mmCIF file of C-alpha atoms in Angstrom:
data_model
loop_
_atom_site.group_PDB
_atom_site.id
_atom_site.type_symbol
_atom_site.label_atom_id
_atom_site.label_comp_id
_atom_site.label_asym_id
_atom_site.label_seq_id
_atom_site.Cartn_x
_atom_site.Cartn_y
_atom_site.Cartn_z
ATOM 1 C CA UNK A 3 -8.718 21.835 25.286
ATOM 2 C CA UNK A 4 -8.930 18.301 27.014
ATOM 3 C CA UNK A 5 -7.463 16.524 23.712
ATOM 4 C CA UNK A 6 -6.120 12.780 23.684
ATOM 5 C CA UNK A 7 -2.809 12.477 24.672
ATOM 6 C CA UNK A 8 -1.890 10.271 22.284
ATOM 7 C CA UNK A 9 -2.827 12.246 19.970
ATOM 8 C CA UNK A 10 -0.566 14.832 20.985
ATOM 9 C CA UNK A 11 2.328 12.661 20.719
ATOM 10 C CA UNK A 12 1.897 11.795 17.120
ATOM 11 C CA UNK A 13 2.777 13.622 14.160
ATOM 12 C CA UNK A 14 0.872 14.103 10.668
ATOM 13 C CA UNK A 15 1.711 11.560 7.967
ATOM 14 C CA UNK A 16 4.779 13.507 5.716
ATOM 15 C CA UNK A 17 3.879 13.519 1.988
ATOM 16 C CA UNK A 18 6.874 13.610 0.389
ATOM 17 C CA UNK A 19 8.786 16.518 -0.864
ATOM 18 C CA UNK A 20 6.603 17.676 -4.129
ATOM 19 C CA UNK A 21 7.680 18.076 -7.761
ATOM 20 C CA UNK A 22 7.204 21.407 -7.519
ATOM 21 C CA UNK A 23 9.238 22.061 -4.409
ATOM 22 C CA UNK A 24 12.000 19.732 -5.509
ATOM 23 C CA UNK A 25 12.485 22.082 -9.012
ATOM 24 C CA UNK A 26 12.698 25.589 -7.187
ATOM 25 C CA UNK A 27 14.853 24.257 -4.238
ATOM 26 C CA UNK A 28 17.444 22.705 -6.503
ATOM 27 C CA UNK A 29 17.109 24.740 -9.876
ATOM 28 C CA UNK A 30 16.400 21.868 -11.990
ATOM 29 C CA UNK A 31 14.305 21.481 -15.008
ATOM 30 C CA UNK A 32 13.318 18.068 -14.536
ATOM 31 C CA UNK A 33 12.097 15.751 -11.645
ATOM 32 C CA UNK A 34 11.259 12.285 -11.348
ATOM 33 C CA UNK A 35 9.277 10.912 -8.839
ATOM 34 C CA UNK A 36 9.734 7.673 -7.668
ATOM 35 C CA UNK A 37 8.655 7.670 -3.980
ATOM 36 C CA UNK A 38 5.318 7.064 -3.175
ATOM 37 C CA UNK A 39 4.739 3.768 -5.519
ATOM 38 C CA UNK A 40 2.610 5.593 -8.468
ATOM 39 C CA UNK A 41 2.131 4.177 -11.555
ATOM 40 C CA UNK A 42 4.686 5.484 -14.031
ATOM 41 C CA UNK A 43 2.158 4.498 -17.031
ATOM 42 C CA UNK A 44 -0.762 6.455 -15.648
ATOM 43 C CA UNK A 45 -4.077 5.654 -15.588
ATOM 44 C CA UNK A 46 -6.235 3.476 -19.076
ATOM 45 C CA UNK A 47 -7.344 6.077 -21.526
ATOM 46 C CA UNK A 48 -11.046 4.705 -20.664
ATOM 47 C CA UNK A 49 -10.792 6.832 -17.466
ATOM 48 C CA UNK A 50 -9.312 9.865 -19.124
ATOM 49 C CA UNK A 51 -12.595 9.662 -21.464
ATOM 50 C CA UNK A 52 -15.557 8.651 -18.981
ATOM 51 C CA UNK A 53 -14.243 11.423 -16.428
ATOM 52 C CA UNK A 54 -14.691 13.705 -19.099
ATOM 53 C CA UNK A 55 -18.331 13.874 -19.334
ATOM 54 C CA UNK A 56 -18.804 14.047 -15.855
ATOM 55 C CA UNK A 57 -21.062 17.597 -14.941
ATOM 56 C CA UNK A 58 -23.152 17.104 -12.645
ATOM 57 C CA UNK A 59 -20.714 18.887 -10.164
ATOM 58 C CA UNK A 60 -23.401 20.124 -7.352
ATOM 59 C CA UNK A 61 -24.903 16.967 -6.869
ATOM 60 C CA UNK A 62 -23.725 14.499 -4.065
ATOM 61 C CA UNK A 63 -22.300 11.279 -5.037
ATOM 62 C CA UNK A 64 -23.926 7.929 -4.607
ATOM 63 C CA UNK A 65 -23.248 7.108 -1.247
ATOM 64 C CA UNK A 66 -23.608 3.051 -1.704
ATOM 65 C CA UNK A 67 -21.228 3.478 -4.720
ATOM 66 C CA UNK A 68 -24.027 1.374 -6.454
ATOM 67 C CA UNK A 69 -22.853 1.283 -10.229
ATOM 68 C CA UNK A 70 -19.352 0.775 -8.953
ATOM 69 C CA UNK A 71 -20.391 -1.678 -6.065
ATOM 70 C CA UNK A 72 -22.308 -3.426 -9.119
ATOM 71 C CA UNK A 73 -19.175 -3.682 -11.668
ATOM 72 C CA UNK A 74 -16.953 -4.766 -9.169
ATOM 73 C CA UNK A 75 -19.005 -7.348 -7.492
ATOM 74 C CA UNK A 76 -19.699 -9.056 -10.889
ATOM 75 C CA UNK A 77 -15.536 -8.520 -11.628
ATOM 76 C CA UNK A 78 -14.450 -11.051 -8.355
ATOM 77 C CA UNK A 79 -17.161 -12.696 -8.419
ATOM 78 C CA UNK A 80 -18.989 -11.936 -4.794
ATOM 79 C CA UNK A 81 -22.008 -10.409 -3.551
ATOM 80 C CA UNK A 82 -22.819 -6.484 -3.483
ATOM 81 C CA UNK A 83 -23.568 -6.756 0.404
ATOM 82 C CA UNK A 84 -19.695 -8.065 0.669
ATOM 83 C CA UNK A 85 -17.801 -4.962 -0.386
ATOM 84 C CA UNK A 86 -17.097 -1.420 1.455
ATOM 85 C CA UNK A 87 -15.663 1.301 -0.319
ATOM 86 C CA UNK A 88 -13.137 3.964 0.635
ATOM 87 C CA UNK A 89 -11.523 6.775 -0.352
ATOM 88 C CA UNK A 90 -8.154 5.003 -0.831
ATOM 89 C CA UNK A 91 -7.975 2.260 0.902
ATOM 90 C CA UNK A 92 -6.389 4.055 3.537
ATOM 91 C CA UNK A 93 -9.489 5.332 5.050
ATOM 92 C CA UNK A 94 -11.112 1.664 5.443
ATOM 93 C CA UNK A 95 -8.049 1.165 7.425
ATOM 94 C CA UNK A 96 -9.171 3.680 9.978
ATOM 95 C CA UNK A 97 -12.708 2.735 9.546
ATOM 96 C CA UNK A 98 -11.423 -0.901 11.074
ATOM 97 C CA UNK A 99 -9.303 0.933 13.669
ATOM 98 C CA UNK A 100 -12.584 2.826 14.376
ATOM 99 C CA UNK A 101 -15.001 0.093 14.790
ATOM 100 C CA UNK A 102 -12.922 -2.262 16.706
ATOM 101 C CA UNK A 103 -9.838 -0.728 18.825
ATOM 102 C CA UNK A 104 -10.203 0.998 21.954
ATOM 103 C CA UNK A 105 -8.733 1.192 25.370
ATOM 104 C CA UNK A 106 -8.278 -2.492 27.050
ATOM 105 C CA UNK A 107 -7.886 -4.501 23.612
ATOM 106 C CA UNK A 108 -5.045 -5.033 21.514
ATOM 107 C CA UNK A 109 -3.868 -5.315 17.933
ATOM 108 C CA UNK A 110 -0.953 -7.008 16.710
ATOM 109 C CA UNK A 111 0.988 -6.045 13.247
ATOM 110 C CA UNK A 112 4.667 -6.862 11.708
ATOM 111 C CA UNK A 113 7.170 -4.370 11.993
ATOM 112 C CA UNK A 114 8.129 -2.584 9.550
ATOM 113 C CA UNK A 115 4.857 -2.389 7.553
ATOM 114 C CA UNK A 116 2.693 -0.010 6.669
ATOM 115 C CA UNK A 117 2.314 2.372 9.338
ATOM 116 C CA UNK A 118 -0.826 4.025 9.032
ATOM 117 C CA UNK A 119 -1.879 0.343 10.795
ATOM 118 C CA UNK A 120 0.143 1.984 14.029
ATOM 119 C CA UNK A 121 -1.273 5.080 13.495
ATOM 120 C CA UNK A 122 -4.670 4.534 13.989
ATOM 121 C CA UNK A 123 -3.870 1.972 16.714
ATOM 122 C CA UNK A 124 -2.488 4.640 18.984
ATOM 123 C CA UNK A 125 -5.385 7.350 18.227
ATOM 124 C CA UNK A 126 -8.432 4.842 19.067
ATOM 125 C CA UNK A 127 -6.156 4.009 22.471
ATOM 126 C CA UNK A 128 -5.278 0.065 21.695
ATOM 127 C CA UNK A 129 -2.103 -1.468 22.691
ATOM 128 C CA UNK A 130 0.235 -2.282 19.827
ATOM 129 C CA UNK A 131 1.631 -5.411 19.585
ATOM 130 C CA UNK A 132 4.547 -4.998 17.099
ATOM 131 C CA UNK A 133 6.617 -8.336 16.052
ATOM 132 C CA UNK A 134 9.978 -7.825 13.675
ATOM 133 C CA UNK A 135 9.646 -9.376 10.226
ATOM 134 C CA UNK A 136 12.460 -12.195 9.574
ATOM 135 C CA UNK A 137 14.319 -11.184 6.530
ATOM 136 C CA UNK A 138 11.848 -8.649 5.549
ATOM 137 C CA UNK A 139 8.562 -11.372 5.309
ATOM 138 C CA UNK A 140 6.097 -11.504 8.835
ATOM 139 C CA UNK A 141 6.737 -14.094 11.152
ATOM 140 C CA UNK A 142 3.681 -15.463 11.177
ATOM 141 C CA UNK A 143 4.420 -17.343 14.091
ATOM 142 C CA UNK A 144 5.677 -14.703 16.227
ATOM 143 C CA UNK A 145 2.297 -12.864 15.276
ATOM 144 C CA UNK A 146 0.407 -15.721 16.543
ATOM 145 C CA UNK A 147 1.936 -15.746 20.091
ATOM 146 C CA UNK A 148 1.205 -12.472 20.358
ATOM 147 C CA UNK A 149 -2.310 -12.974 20.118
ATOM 148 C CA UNK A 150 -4.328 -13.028 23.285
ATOM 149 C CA UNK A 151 -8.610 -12.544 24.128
ATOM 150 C CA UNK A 152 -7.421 -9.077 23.840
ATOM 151 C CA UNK A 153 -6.732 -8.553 20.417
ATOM 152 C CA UNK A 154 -9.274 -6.978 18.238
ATOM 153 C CA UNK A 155 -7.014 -6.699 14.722
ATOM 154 C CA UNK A 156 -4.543 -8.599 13.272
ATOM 155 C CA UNK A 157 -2.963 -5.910 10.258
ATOM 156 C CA UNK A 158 -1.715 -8.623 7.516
ATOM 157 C CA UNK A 159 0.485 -6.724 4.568
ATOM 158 C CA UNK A 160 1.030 -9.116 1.425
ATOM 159 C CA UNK A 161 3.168 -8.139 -0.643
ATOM 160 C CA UNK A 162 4.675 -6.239 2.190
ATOM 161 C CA UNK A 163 5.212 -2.297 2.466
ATOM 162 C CA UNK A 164 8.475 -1.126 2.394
ATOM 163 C CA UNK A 165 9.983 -4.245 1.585
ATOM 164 C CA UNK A 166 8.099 -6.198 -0.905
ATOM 165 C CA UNK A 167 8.161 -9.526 0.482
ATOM 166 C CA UNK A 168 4.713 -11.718 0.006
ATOM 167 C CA UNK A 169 3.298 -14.648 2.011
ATOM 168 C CA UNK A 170 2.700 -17.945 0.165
ATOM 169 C CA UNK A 171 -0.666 -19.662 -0.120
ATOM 170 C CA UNK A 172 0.423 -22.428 2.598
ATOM 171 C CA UNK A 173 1.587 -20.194 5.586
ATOM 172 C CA UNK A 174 -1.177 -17.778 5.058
ATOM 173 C CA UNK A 175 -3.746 -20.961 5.392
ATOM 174 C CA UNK A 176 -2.155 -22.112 8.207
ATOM 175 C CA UNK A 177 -1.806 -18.759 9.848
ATOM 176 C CA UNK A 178 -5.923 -18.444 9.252
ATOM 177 C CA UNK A 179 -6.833 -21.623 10.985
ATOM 178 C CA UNK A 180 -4.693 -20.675 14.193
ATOM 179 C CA UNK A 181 -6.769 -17.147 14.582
ATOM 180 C CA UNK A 182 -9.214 -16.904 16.986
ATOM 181 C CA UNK A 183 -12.115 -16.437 15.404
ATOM 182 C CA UNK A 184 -13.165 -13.223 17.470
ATOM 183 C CA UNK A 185 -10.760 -11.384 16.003
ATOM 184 C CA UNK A 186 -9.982 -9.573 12.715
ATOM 185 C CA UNK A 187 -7.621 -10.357 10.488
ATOM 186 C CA UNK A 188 -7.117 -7.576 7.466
ATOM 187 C CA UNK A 189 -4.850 -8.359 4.627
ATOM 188 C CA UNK A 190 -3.936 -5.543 2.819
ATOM 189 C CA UNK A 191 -3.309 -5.773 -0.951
ATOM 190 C CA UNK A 192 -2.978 -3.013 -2.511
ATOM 191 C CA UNK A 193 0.047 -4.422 -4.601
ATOM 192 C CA UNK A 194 -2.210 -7.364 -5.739
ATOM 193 C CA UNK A 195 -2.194 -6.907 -9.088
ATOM 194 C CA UNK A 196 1.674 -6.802 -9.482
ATOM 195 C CA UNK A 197 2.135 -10.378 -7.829
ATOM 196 C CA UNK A 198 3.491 -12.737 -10.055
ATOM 197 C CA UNK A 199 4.381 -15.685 -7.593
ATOM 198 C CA UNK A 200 2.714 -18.677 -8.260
ATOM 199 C CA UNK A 201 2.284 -20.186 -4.998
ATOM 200 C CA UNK A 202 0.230 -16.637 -3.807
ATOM 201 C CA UNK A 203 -2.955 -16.864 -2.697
ATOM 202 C CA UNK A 204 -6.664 -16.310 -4.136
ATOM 203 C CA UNK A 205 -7.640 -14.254 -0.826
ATOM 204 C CA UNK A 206 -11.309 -13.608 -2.192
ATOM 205 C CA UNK A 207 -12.423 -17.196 -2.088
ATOM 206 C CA UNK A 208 -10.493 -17.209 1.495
ATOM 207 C CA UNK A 209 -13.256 -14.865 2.598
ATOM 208 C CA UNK A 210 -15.555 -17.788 1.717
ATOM 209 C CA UNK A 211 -13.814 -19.922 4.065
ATOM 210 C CA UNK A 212 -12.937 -17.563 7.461
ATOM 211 C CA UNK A 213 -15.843 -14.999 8.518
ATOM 212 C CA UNK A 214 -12.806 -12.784 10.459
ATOM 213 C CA UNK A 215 -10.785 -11.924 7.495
ATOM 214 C CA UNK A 216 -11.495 -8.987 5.458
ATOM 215 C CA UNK A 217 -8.816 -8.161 1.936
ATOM 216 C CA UNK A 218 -8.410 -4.409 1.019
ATOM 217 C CA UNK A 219 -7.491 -3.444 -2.157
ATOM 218 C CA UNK A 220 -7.023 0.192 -3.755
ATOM 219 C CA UNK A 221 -7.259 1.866 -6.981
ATOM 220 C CA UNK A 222 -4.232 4.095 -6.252
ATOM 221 C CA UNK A 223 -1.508 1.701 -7.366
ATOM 222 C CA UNK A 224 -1.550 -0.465 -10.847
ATOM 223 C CA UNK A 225 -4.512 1.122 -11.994
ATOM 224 C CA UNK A 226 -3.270 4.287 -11.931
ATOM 225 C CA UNK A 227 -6.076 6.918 -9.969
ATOM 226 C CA UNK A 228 -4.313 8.005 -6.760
ATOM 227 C CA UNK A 229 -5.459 10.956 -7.158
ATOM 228 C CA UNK A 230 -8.986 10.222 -7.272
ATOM 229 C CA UNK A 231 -8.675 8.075 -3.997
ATOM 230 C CA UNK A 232 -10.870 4.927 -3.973
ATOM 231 C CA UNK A 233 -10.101 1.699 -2.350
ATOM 232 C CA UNK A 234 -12.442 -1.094 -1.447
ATOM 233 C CA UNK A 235 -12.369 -4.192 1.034
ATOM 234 C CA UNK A 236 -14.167 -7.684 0.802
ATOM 235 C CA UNK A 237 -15.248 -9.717 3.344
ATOM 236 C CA UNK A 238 -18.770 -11.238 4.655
ATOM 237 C CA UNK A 239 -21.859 -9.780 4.981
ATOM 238 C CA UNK A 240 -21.896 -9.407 8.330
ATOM 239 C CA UNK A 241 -18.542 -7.940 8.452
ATOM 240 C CA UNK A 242 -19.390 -5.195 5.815
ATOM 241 C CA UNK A 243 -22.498 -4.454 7.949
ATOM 242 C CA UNK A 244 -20.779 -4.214 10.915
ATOM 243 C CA UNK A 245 -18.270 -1.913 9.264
ATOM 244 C CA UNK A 246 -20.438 0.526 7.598
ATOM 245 C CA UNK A 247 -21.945 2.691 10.374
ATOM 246 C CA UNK A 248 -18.015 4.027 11.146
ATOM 247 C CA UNK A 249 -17.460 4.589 7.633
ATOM 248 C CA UNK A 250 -18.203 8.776 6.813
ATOM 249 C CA UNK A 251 -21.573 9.729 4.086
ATOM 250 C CA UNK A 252 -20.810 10.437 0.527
ATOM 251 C CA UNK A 253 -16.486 9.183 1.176
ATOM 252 C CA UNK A 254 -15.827 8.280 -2.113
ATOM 253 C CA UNK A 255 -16.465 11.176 -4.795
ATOM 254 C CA UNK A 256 -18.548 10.695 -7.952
ATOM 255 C CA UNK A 257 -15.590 11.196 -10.453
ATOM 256 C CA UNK A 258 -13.871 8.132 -8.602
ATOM 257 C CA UNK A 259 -16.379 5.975 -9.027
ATOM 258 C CA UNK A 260 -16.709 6.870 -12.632
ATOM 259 C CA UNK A 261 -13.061 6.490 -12.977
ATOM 260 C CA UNK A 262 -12.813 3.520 -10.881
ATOM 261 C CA UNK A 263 -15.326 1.606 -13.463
ATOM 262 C CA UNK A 264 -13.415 2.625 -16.146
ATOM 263 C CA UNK A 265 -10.059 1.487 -14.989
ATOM 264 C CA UNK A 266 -11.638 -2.027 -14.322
ATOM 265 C CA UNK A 267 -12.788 -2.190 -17.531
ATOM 266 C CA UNK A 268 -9.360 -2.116 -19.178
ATOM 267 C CA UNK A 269 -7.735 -5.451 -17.909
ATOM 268 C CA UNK A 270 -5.115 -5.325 -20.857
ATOM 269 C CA UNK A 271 -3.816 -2.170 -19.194
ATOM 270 C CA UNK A 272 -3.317 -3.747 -16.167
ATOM 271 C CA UNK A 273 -1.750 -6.531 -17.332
ATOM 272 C CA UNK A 274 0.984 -4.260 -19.466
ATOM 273 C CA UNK A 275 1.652 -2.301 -16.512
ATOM 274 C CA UNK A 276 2.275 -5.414 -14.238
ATOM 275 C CA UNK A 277 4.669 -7.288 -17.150
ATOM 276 C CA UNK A 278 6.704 -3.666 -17.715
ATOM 277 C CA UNK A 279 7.158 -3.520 -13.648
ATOM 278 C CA UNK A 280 8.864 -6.944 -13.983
ATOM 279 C CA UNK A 281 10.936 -5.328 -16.549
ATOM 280 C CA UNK A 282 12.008 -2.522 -14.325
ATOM 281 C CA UNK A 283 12.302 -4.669 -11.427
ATOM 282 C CA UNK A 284 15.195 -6.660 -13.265
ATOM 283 C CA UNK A 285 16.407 -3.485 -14.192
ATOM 284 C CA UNK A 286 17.573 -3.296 -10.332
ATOM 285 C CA UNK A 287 18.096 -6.591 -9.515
ATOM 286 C CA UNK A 288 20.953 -6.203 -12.218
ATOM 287 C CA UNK A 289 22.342 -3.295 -10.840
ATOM 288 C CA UNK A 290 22.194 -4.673 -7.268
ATOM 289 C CA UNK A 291 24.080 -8.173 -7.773
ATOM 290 C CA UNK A 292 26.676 -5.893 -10.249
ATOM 291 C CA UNK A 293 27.327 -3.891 -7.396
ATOM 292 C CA UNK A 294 27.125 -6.607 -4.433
ATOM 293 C CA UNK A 295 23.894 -5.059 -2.707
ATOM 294 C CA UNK A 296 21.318 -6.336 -0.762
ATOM 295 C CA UNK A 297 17.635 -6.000 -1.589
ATOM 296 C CA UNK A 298 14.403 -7.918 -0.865
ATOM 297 C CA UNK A 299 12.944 -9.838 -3.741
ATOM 298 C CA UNK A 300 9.399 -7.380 -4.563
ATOM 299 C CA UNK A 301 5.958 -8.476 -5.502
ATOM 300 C CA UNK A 302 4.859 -4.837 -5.705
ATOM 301 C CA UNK A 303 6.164 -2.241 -7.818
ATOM 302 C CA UNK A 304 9.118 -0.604 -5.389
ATOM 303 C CA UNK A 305 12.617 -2.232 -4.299
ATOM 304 C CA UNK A 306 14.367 -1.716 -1.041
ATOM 305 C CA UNK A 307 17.806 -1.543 -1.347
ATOM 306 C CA UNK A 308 20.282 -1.251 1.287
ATOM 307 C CA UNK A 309 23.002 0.947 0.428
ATOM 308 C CA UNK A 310 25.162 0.001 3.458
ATOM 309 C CA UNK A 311 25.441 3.942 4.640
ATOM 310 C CA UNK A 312 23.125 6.512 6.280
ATOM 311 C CA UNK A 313 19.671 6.429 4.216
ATOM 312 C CA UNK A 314 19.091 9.846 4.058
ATOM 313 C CA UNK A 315 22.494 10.613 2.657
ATOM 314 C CA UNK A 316 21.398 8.154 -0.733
ATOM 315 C CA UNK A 317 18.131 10.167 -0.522
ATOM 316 C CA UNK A 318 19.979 13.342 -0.870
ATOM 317 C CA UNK A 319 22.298 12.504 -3.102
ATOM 318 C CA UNK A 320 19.015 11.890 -5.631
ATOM 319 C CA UNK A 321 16.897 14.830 -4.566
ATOM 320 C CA UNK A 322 19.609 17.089 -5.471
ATOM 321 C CA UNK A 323 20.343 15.429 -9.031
ATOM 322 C CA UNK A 324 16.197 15.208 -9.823
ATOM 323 C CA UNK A 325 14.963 12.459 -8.575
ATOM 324 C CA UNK A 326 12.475 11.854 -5.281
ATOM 325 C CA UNK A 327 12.369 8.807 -3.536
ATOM 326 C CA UNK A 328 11.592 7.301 -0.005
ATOM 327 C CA UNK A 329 14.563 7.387 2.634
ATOM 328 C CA UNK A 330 14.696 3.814 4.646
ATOM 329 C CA UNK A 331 15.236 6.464 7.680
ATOM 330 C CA UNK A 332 11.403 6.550 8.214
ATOM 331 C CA UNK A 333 10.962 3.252 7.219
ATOM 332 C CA UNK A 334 12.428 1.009 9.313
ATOM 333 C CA UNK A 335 15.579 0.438 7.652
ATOM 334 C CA UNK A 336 17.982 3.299 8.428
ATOM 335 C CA UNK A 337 20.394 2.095 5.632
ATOM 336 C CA UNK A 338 17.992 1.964 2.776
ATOM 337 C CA UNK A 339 16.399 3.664 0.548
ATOM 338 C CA UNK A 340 12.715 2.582 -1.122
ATOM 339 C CA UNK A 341 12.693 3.523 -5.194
ATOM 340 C CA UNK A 342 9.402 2.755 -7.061
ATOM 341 C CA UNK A 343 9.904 1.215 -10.438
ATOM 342 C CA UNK A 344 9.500 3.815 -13.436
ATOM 343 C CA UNK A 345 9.881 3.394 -16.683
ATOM 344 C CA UNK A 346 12.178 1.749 -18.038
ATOM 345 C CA UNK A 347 14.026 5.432 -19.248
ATOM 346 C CA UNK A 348 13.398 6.764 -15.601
ATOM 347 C CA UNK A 349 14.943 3.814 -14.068
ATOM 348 C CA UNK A 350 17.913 3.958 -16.069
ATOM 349 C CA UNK A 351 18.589 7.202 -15.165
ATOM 350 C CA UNK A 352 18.428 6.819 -11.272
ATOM 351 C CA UNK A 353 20.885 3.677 -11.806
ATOM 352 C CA UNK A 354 23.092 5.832 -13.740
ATOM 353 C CA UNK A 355 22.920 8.334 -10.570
ATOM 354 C CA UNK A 356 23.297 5.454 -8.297
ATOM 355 C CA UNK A 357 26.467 4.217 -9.706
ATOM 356 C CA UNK A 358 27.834 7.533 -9.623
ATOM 357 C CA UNK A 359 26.854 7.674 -5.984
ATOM 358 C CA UNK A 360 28.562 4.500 -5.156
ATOM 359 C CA UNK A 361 31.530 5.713 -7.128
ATOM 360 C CA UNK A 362 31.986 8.634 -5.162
ATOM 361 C CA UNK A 363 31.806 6.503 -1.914
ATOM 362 C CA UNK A 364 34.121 4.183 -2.895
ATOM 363 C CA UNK A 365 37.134 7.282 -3.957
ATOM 364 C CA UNK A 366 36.196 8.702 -0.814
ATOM 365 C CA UNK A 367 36.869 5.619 1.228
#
C-alpha cells in the first residue's frame, strides 16, 4: 500500500499505563492516578443528573451542537457563528492541521509543548519549525524569527504543557501585533480556568481585535468530562467558516453536549476546584524548596519537577508503590517527572513516597 511516509515513521500517541493494568502488574489494592491532568474532584453533580435522562440512544446527535453552541455563546459573551466544537479539543487541533498545513508551508511551535501540535504537522507534510522555551515559558521572540510567508500555524500553549509556565497579557499583545496577518495563530487553553495570575490575558476579547487568532478550550480538564470528550475554539466568523468543512459530521456525541451544558452551569464548582488546586500546588512547592528541587511555577493543575536523576527511574519508583504519573523521558525533560495535583490526601501520599525515594538516593550515594 502506497502510504505516507511520514506516517510510517510516527508512532500512536501512548495512553498511559491504566488503573487496571497498574493493580494486576504490581499486586496492589490501590492506585492513584495522577498522570494525565484529570480532575481529582470529578465532574458537578448537575452532569451526573442531566446525563441521566438521556435515551434517545439511536438517534444522531445535533451536528451544530446548537443548545450547547447557544449556552456557551451567551456564557463568553460572542456570537454562535464564532465557535467550533470538538471532541476534546484535541481533534480541533487536527482540524487546523487539516485545513491549513501541507507540503511547501510551515508551522512554527515551542519546544517542549504539547505534542499532538507536531504530530499533526508531520502527517499533513508541513515543515516544523521547533524553537526551545527559555526557562520553561516560549520565547516569543525566537518564535517570531522563525516566521516566514511560509508559515501557515503558529501553535501558542498558555499555561504551557508539561511545564506550566503562562504568558502575560503584555508579551502576548506584542507577540500578536508582530504576526503576519496570513497566518494562524492558535492559543491553546485548556488550563484556563486554573490561571490565577493577574497580569493573564482575556484572549476572547483578543479575538475581537486580530482576525488570525483562534483560543481552544476543552471540557476535559477543570470541569471534569474527559471522558465524554468535548472541546471548543473561538475565533471570527470567517475563521469558524473556514474551519468547518475539515471538521468530521456528528464529532461531538449527544451525552457531551448534555454534559457539557451542565458543567457550565455550575460555576461554583469550578471555582472550588481551581482554589483546592492552589492548595495542592503549595502542597509541592513545600516539598520542593524542603528538599532543594527545581520546578516551574504552574498555572494549570500539574507540576514538573526535576528530580536531578533518570526520569523514568522516579516514574518507577511510583508505579510500583501505586501511583501513575507522567515520566519527563517523553516529555522533553529527561530528568523530570510531570505529577497532576490530587487531592489534598492523594498528594500527601505521593510526597510521602517521594521523600522516601529521595531518601533512598541519598543512602545509596
Amino acid at each position: 500500500m502506497r502510504w505516507k511516509d511520514q506516517i510510517l515513521k510516527l508512532t500512536p500517541y501512548q495512553p498511559g499505563k491504566s488503573t487496571d493494568e497498574v493493580k494486576k502488574q504490581y499486586q496492589l489494592e490501590r492506585i492513584v492516578k495522577l498522570a494525565s491532568n484529570e480532575n481529582p474532584s470529578g465532574c458537578s453533580n448537575k452532569v451526573k443528573e442531566a446525563v441521566q435522562n438521556m435515551a434517545k440512544y439511536a438517534i444522531y446527535p445535533d451536528g451544530y451542537a446548537t443548545n450547547l453552541r447557544n449556552a456557551l455563546s451567551e456564557f463568553l459573551k460572542v456570537k454562535p457563528e464564532q465557535l467550533i466544537f470538538g471532541n476534546g479539543s484535541d481533534e480541533i487541533i487536527l482540524i487546523i492541521a487539516r485545513a491549513l498545513l501541507r507540503p511547501g508551508y510551515n508551522t512554527v511551535m515551542a519546544t517542549p509543548t504539547f505534542p499532538q501540535y507536531r504530530h499533526n504537522a508531520i502527517i499533513e507534510g508541513a515543515e516544523i519549525r521547533e524553537v526551545p522555551l527559555i526557562n520553561g515559558e516560549h520565547d516569543l521572540d525566537g518564535m517570531l524569527n522563525a516566521i516566514d510567508e511560509k508559515t501557515n500555524v503558529v501553535w501558542v500553549c498558555s499555561p504551557n504543557n508539561p511545564t506550566g509556565a503562562y504568558i502575560s497579557e503584555s508579551k502576548l499583545i506584542a507577540f500578536l501585533q508582530e504576526v503576519p496577518k496570513e497566518t494562524l495563530v492558535v492559543l491553546d487553553e485548556a488550563y484556563y480556568e486554573y490561571v490565577v495570575a493577574q497580569d493573564y490575558y482575556n484572549s476572547i476579547r483578543l479575538t475581537e481585535n486580530f482576525d488570525n487568532l483562534i483560543v481552544l478550550r476543552t471540557f476535559s480538564k477543570i470541569y471534569g468530562l474527559a471522558s465524554f470528550r468535548v472541546g471548543y475554539g473561538v475565533s471570527n466568523a470567517n475563521v469558524i467558516r473556514a474551519l468547518e468543512p475539515a471538521r468530521e459530521p456528528f464529532n461531538v456525541n449527544s451525552f457531551a453536549q448534555v454534559a457539557a451544558i451542565a458543567a457550565l452551569g455550575d460555576q461554583e464548582f469550578v471555582q472550588a476546584c481551581s482554589e483546592q488546586n492552589r492548595k495542592g500546588l503549595e502542597q509541592f512547592y513545600t516539598f520542593c524548596h524542603d528538599h532543594n528541587l527545581s520546578y516551574t511555577p504552574s498555572q494549570g493543575n500539574f507540576i514538573l519537577i526535576d528530580f536531578n536523576v533518570e526520569g523514568n527511574e522516579v516514574f518507577q519508583y511510583l508505579l510500583e508503590r501505586g501511583y501513575i504519573v507522567r515520566s519527563g523521558n517523553a516529555l522533553g525533560f529527561p530528568t523530570s517527572v510531570r505529577i497532576t495535583v490530587g487531592s489534598e490526601e492523594e498528594n500527601t501520599g505521593i510526597i510521602g513516597v517521594l521523600k522516601q525515594f529521595l531518601t533512598e538516593k541519598a543512602a545509596l550515594s
